[in-house]
CSV table of C-alpha atoms in Angstrom, one decimal:
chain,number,residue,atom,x,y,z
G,1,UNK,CA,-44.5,-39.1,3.5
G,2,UNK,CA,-44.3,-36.6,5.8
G,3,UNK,CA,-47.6,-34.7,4.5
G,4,UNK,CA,-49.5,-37.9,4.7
G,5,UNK,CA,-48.7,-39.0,7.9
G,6,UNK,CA,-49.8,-35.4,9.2
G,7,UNK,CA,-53.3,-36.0,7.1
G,8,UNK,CA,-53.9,-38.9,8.8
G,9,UNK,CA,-53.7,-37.5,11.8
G,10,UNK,CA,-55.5,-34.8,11.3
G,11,UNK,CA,-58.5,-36.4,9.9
G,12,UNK,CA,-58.4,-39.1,12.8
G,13,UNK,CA,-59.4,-35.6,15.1
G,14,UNK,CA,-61.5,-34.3,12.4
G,15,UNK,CA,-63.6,-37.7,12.6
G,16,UNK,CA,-64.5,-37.3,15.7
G,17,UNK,CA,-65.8,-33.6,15.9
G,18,UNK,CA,-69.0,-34.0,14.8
G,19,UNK,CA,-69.9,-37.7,16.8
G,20,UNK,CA,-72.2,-36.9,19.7
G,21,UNK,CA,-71.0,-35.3,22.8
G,22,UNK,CA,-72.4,-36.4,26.6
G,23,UNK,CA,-70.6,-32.6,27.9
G,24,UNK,CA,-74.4,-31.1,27.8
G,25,UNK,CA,-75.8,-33.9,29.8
G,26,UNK,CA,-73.0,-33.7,32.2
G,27,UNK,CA,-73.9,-30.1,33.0
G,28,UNK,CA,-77.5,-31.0,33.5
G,29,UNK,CA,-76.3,-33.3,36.1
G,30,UNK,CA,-73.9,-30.7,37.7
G,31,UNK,CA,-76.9,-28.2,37.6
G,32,UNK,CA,-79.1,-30.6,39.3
G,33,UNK,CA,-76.9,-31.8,42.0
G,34,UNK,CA,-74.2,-29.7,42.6
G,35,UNK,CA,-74.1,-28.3,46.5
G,36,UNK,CA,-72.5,-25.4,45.6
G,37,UNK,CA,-75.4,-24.2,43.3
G,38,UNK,CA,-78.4,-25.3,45.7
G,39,UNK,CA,-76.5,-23.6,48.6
G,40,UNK,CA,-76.5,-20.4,46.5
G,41,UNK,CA,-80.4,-21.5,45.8
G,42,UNK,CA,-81.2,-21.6,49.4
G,43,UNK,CA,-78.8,-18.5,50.3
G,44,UNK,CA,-80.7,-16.3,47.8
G,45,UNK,CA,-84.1,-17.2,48.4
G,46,UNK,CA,-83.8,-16.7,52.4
G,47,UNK,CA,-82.2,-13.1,51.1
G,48,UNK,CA,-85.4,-12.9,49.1
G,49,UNK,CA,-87.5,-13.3,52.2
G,50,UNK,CA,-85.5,-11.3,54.3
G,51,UNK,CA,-85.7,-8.0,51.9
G,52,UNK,CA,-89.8,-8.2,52.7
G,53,UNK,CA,-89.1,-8.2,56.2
G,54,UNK,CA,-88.9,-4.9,57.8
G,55,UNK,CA,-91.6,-2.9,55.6
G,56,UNK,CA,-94.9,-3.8,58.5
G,57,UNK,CA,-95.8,-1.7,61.6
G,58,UNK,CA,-94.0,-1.6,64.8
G,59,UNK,CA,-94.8,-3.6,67.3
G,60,UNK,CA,-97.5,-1.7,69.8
G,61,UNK,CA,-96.7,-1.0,73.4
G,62,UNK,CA,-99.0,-1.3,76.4
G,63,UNK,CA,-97.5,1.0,79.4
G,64,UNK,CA,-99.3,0.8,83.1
G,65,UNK,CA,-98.9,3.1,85.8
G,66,UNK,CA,-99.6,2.9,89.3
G,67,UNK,CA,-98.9,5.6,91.4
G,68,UNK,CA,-99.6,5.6,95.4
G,69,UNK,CA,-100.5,9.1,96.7
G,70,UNK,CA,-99.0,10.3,100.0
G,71,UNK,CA,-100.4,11.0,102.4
G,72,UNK,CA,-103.0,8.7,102.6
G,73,UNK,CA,-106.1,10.6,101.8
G,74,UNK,CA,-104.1,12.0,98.5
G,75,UNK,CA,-105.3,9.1,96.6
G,76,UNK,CA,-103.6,6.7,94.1
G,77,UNK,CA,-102.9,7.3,90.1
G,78,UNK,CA,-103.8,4.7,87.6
G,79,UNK,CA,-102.7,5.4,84.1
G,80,UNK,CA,-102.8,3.3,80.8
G,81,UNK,CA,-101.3,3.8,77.6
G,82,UNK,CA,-101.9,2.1,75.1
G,83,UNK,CA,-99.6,2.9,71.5
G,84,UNK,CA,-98.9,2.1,67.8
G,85,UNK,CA,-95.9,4.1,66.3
G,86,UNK,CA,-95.7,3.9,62.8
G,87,UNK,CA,-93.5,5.8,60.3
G,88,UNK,CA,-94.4,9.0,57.8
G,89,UNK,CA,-96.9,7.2,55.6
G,90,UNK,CA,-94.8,7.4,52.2
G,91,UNK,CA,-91.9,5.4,54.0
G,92,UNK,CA,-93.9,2.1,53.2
G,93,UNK,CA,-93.9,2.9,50.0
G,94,UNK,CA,-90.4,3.6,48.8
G,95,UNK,CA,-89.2,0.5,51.3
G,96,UNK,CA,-91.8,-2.0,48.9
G,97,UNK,CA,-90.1,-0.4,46.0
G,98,UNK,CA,-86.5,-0.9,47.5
G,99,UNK,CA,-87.6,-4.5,48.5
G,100,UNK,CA,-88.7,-5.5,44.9
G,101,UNK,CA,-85.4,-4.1,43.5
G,102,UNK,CA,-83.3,-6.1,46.0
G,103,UNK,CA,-85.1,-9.1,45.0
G,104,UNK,CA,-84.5,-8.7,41.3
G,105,UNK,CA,-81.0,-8.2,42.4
G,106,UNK,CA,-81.1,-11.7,44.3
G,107,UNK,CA,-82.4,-13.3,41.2
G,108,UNK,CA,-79.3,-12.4,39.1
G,109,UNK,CA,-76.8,-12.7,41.4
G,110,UNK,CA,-77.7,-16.4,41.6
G,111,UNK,CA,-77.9,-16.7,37.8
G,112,UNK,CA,-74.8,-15.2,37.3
G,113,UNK,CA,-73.1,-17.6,40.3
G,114,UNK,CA,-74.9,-20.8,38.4
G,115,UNK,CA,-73.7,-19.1,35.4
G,116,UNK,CA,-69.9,-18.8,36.4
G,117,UNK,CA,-69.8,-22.3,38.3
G,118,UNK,CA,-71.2,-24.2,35.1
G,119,UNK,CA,-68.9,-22.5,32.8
G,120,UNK,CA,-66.1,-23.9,35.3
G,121,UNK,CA,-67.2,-27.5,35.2
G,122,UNK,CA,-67.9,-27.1,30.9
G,123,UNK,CA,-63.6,-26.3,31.6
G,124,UNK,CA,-63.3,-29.3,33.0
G,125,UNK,CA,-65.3,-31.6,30.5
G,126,UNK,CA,-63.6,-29.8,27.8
G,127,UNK,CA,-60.3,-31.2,29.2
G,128,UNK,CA,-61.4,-34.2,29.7
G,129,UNK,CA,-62.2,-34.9,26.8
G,130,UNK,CA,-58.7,-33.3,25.3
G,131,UNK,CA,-57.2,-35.7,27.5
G,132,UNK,CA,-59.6,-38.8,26.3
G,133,UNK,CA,-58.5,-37.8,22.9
G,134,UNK,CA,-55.1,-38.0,23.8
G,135,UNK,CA,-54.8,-40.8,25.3
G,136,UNK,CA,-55.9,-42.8,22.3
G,137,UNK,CA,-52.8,-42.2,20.0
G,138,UNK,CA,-50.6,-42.2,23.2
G,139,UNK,CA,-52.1,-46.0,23.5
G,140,UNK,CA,-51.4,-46.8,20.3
G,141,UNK,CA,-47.6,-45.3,20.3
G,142,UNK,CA,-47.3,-47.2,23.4
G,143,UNK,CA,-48.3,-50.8,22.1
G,144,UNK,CA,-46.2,-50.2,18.5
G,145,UNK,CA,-42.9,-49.0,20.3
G,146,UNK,CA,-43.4,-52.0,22.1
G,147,UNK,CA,-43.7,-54.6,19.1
G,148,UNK,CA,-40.8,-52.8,18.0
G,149,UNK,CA,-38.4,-53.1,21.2
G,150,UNK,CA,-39.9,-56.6,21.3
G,151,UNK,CA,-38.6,-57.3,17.2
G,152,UNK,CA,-35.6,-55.4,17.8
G,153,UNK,CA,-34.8,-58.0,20.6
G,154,UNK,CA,-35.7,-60.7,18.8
G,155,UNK,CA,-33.2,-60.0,15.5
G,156,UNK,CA,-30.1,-59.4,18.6
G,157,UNK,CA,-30.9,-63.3,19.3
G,158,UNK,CA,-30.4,-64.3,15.9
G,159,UNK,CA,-27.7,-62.1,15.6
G,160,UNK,CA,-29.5,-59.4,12.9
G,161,UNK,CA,-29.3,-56.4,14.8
G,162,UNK,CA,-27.7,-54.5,17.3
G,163,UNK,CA,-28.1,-53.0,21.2
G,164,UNK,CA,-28.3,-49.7,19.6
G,165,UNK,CA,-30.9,-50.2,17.7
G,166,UNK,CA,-32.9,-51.8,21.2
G,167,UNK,CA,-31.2,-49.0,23.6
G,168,UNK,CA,-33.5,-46.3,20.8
G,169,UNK,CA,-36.3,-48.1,21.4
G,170,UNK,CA,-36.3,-48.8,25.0
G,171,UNK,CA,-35.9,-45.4,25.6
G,172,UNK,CA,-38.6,-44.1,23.1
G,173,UNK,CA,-40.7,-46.2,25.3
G,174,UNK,CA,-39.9,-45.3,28.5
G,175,UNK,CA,-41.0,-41.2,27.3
G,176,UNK,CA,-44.1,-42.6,25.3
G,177,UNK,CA,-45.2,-44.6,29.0
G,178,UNK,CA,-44.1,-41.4,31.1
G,179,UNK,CA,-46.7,-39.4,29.0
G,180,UNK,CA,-49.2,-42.5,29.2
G,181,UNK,CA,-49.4,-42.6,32.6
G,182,UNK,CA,-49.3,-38.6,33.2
G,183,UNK,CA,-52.4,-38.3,30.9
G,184,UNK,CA,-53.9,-41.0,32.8
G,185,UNK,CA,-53.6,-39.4,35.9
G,186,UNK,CA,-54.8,-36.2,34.9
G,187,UNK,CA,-57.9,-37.6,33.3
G,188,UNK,CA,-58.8,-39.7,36.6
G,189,UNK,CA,-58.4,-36.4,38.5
G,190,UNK,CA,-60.6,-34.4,36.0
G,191,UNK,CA,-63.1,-37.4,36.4
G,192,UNK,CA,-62.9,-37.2,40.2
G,193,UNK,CA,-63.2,-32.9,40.0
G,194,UNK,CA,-66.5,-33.8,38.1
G,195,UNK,CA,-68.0,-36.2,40.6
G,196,UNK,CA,-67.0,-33.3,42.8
G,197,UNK,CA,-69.0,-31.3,41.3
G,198,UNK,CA,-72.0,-33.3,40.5
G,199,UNK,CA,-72.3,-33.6,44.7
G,200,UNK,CA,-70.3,-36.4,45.1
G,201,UNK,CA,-72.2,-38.5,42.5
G,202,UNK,CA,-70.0,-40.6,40.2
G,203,UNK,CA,-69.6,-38.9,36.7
G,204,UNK,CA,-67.2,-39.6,34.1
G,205,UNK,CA,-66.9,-38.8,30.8
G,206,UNK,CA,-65.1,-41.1,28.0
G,207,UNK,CA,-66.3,-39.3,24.9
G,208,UNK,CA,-63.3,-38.1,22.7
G,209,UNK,CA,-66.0,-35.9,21.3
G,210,UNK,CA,-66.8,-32.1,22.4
G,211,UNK,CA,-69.9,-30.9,21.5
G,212,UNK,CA,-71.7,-29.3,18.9
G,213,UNK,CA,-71.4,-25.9,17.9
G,214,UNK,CA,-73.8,-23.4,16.7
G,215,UNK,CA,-73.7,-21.0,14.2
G,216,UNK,CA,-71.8,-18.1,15.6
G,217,UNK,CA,-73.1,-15.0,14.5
G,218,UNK,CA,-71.2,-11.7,13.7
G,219,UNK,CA,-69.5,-10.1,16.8
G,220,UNK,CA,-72.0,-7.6,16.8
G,221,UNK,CA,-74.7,-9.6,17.0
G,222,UNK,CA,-73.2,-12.0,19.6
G,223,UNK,CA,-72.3,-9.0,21.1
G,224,UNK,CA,-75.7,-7.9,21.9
G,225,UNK,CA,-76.6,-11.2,23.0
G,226,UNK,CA,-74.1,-11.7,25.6
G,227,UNK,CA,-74.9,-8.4,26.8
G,228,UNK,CA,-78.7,-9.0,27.2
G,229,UNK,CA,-77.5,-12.4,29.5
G,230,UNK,CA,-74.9,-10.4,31.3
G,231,UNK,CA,-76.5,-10.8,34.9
G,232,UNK,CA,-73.6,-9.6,36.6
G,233,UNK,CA,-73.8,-6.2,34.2
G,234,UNK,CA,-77.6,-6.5,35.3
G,235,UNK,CA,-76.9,-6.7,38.9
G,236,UNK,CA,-74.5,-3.5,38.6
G,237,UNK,CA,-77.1,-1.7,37.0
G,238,UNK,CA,-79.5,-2.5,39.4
G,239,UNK,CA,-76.6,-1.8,42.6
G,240,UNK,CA,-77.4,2.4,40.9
G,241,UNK,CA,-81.4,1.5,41.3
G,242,UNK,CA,-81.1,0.5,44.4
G,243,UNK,CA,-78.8,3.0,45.6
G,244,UNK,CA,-81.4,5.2,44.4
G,245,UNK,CA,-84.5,3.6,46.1
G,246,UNK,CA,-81.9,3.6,49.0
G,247,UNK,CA,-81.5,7.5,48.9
G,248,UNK,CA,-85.4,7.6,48.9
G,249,UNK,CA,-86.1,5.9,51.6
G,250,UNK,CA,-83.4,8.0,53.7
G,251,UNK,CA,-85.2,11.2,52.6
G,252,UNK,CA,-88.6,9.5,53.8
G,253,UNK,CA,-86.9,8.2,56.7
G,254,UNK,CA,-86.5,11.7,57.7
G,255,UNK,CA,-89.7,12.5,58.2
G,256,UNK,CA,-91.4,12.8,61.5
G,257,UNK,CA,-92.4,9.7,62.7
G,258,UNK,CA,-96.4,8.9,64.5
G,259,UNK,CA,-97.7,7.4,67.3
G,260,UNK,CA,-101.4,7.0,68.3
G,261,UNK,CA,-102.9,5.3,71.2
G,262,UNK,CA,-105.3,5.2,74.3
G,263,UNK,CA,-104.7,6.6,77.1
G,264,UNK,CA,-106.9,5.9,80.3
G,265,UNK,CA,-106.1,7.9,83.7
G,266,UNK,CA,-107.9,7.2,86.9
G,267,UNK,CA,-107.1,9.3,90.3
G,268,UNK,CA,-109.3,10.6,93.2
G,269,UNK,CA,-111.9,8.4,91.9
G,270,UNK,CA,-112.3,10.0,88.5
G,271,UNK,CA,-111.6,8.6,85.0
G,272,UNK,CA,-110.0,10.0,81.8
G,273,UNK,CA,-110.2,8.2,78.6
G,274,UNK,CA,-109.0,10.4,75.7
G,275,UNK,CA,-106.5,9.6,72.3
G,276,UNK,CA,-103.0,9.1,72.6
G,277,UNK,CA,-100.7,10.5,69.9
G,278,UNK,CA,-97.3,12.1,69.4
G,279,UNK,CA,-94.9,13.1,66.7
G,280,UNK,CA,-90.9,13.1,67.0
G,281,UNK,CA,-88.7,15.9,65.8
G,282,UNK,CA,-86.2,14.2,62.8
G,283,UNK,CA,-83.0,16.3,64.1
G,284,UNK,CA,-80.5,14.1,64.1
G,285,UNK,CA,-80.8,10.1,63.7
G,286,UNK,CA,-80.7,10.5,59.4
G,287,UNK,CA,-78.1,13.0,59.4
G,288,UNK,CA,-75.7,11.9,56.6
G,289,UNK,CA,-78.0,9.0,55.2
G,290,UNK,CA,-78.5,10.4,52.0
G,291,UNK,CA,-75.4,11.9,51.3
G,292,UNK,CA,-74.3,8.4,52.2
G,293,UNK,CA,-76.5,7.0,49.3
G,294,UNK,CA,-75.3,9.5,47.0
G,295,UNK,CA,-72.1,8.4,46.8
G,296,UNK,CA,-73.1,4.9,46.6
G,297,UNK,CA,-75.2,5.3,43.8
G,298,UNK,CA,-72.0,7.3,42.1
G,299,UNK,CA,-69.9,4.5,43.0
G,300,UNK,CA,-72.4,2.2,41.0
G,301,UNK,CA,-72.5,4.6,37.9
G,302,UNK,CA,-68.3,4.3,38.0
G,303,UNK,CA,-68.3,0.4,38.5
G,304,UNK,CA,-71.1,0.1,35.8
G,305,UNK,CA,-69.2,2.2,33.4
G,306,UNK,CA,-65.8,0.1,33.7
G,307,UNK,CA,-67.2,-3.5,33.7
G,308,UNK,CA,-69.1,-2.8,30.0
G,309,UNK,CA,-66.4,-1.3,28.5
G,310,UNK,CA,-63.8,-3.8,29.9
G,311,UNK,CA,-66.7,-7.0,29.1
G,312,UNK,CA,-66.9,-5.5,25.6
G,313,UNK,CA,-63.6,-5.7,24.8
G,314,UNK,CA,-62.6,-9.2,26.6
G,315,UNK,CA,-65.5,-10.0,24.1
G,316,UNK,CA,-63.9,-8.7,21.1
G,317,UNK,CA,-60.2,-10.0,22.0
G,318,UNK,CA,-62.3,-13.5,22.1
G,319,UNK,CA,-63.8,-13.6,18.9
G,320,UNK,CA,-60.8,-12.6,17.2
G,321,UNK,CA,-58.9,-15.5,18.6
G,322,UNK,CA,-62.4,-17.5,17.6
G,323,UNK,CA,-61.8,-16.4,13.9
G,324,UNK,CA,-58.1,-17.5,14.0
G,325,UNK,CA,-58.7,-20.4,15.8
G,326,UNK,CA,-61.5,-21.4,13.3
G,327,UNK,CA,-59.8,-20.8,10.3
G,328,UNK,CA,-56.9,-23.0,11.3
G,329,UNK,CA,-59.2,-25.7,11.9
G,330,UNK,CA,-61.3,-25.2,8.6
G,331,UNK,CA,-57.9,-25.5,6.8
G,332,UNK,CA,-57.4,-28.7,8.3
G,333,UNK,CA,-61.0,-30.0,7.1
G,334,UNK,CA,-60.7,-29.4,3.7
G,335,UNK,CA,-57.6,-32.2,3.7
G,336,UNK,CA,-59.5,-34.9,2.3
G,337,UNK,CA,-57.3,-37.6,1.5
G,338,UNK,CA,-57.0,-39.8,4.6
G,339,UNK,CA,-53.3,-41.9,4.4
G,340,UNK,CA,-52.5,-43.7,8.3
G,341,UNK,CA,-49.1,-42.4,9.7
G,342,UNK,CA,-48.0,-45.1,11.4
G,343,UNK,CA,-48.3,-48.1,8.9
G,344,UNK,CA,-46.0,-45.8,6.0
G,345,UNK,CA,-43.2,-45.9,8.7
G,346,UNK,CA,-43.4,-49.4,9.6
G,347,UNK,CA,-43.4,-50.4,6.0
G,348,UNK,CA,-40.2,-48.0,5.4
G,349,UNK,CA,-38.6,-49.3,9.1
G,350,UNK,CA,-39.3,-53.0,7.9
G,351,UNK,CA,-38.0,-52.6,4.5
G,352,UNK,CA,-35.2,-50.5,5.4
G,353,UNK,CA,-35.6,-47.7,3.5
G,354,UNK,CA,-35.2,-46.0,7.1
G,355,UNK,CA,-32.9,-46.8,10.0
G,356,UNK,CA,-34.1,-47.0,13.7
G,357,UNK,CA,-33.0,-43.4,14.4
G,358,UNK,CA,-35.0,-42.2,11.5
G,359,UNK,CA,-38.1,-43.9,12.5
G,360,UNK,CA,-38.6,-42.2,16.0
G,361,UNK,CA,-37.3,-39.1,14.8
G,362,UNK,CA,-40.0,-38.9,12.3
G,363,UNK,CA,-42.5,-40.5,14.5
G,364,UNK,CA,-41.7,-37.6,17.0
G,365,UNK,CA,-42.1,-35.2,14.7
G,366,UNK,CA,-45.8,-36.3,13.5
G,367,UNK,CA,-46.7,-36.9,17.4
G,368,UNK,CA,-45.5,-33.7,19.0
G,369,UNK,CA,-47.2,-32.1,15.1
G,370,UNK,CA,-50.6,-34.1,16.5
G,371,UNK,CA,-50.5,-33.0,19.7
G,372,UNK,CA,-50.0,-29.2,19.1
G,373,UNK,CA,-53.3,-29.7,16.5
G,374,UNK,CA,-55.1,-31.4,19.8
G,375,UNK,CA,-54.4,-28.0,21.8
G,376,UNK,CA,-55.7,-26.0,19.3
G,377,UNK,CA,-58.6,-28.0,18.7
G,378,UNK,CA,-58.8,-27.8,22.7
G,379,UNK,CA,-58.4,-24.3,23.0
G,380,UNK,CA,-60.7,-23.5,20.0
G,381,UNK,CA,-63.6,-24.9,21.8
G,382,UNK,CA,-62.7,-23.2,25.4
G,383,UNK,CA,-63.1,-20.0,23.3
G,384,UNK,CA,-66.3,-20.8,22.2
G,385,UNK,CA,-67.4,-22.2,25.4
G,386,UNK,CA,-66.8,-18.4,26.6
G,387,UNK,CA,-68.7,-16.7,24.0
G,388,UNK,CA,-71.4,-18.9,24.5
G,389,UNK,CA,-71.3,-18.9,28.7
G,390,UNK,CA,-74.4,-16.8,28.7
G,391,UNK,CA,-76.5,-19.2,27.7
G,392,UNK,CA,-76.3,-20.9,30.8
């Protein structure tokens, strides 16, 4: 009995792992209207304009002079200068290069924010749905309890039972509502967290389905592919480009920086028109600049270094609980024989092959057997949701 009252709810889950899921169309709702994300969207892109801001001219100056001789007869002094100060020409250069880098940088540190915040909210459908699932044998243990506390009654009218038998029962229910209403709770509060983050737009899930699965390839292969999508491993290589482009722009920065102009003079009557220009000595406004950007850029190498060997093996550690996890669960498919739980112990309750005791002892036993197989099923899909957060 016991064995068939575990198949049965075992293939009850099983049933449902293959129906169609709405999780994927959630996200694309979340992606679309989430403030969080077009925040980020907006953040980046002004950061985008920003980092091509900078690299143009100076602004020219216009400077006027005019000087009142003394004594009178001395005359008076007009001068005009005219500038444009610009920096050593191979400055604009290395500061376009630096700006393009910056703005590949933008572009992954928003994908790898999107990626992050939708893998959150996938979390939260995946519980949802543990918790939809839940609730539905929860529902049903709640209304048979009932017809029992409600028989059991009855036979203490006609005198063919006993207060035992109804105290069992009345408090079997009392656990069985306690869990109904605390799974309720939580799946109004995970429906709420979603509307949340689709921007305040109503969305709620129902589906006691999660969603389908690919075929996972080897770990090395998956490996490789997670590692191509890693944007935040992308934006740590690009922090040593930068710091690089950084370091070149110091050195360029060092170099004397131009000015050329007009200059007009007038004085005692007579005019001078000639060029302006002028050169200024780099002695000490870039001292330390690129030793500064060396150690930045070794900084990156050190932080690049420790996130891929630490994202490699929090990969690795995942697919190995994948493999158990899946195995587990395939063992459970290949019970085919489908026998309903709950009907076998009414039939033994009501033809006392059982007593009352027995009843919700075993019944306790399959449920708390049911709901460890939903946490594995739950957590078996949380682990694949991580392997697979970088195709987001």
């Amino acid at each position: 009995m016991k064995y068939n009252i575990l198949l049965g709810f075992v293939l009850l889950s099983f049933g449902t792992i293959t129906a169609q899921s709405t999780i994927d169309k959630a996200l694309t709702e979340i992606a679309k209207n989430n403030k969080t994300i077009q925040a980020n969207t907006n953040y980046w892109n002004a950061q985008k304009v920003q980092y091509k801001t900078g690299n143009s001219l100076y602004n020219p100056t216009v400077e006027y002079d005019y000087l009142q001789g003394t004594p009178a007869n001395a005359g008076n002094q007009t001068d005009i200068v005219i500038t444009q100060s610009f920096d050593f020409p191979t400055v604009y250069g290395k500061k376009n290069q630096l700006a393009k880098e910056l703005t590949n940088q933008a572009d992954f540190e928003l994908k790898a924010a999107n990626q992050t915040l939708l893998f959150e909210a996938k979390k939260v459908c995946i519980e949802l749905v543990y918790r939809n699932k839940l609730q539905l044998p929860l529902t049903k243990r709640k209304e048979a309890t009932a017809k029992w506390l409600a028989h059991f009654k009855k036979k203490l009218e006609v005198g063919d039972g006993t207060i035992l038998d109804i105290n069992k029962a009345e408090i079997q229910l009392l656990e069985i509502k306690k869990q109904f209403q605390d799974n309720a709770s939580a799946v109004a509060k995970l429906n709420e967290q979603l509307t949340s983050l689709n921007g305040g737009n109503a969305l709620v899930i129902t589906d006691v389905a999660y969603f389908d699965i690919p075929v996972i390839p080897d770990f090395e292969t998956l490996e490789k592919e997670i590692d191509a999508h890693d944007y935040l491993k992308k934006k740590l290589e690009l922090e040593k480009v930068i710091a690089q482009k950084q370091m070149d722009v110091s050195k360029a920065m060092a170099l004397p920086k131009m000015e050329v102009g007009y200059h007009y003079q007038g004085i005692l009557g007579q005019t001078y028109n000639g060029i302006h220009t002028g050169i200024s000595l780099p002695l000490w406004e870039s001292r330390n600049t690129v030793k500064l950007q060396k150690a930045k850029m070794t900084f990156a190498e050190s932080v690049l270094t420790d996130h891929t060997n630490e994202h490699y093996y929090e990969i690795k550690q995942l697919y190995g609980r994948y493999e158990s996890l899946k195995s587990i669960l395939d063992e459970y498919q290949y019970i085919y024989q489908s026998v309903a739980p709950m009907p076998l112990l009414d039939k033994a309750l009501a033809a006392g092959q059982i007593s009352v005791l027995e009843y919700f002892v075993e019944l306790n036993y399959y449920n708390d057997s049911y709901n460890s197989f939903l946490k594995i099923e739950k957590e078996y899909y949380e682990v694949v949701a991580t392997l697979l957060k970088y195709q987001f």
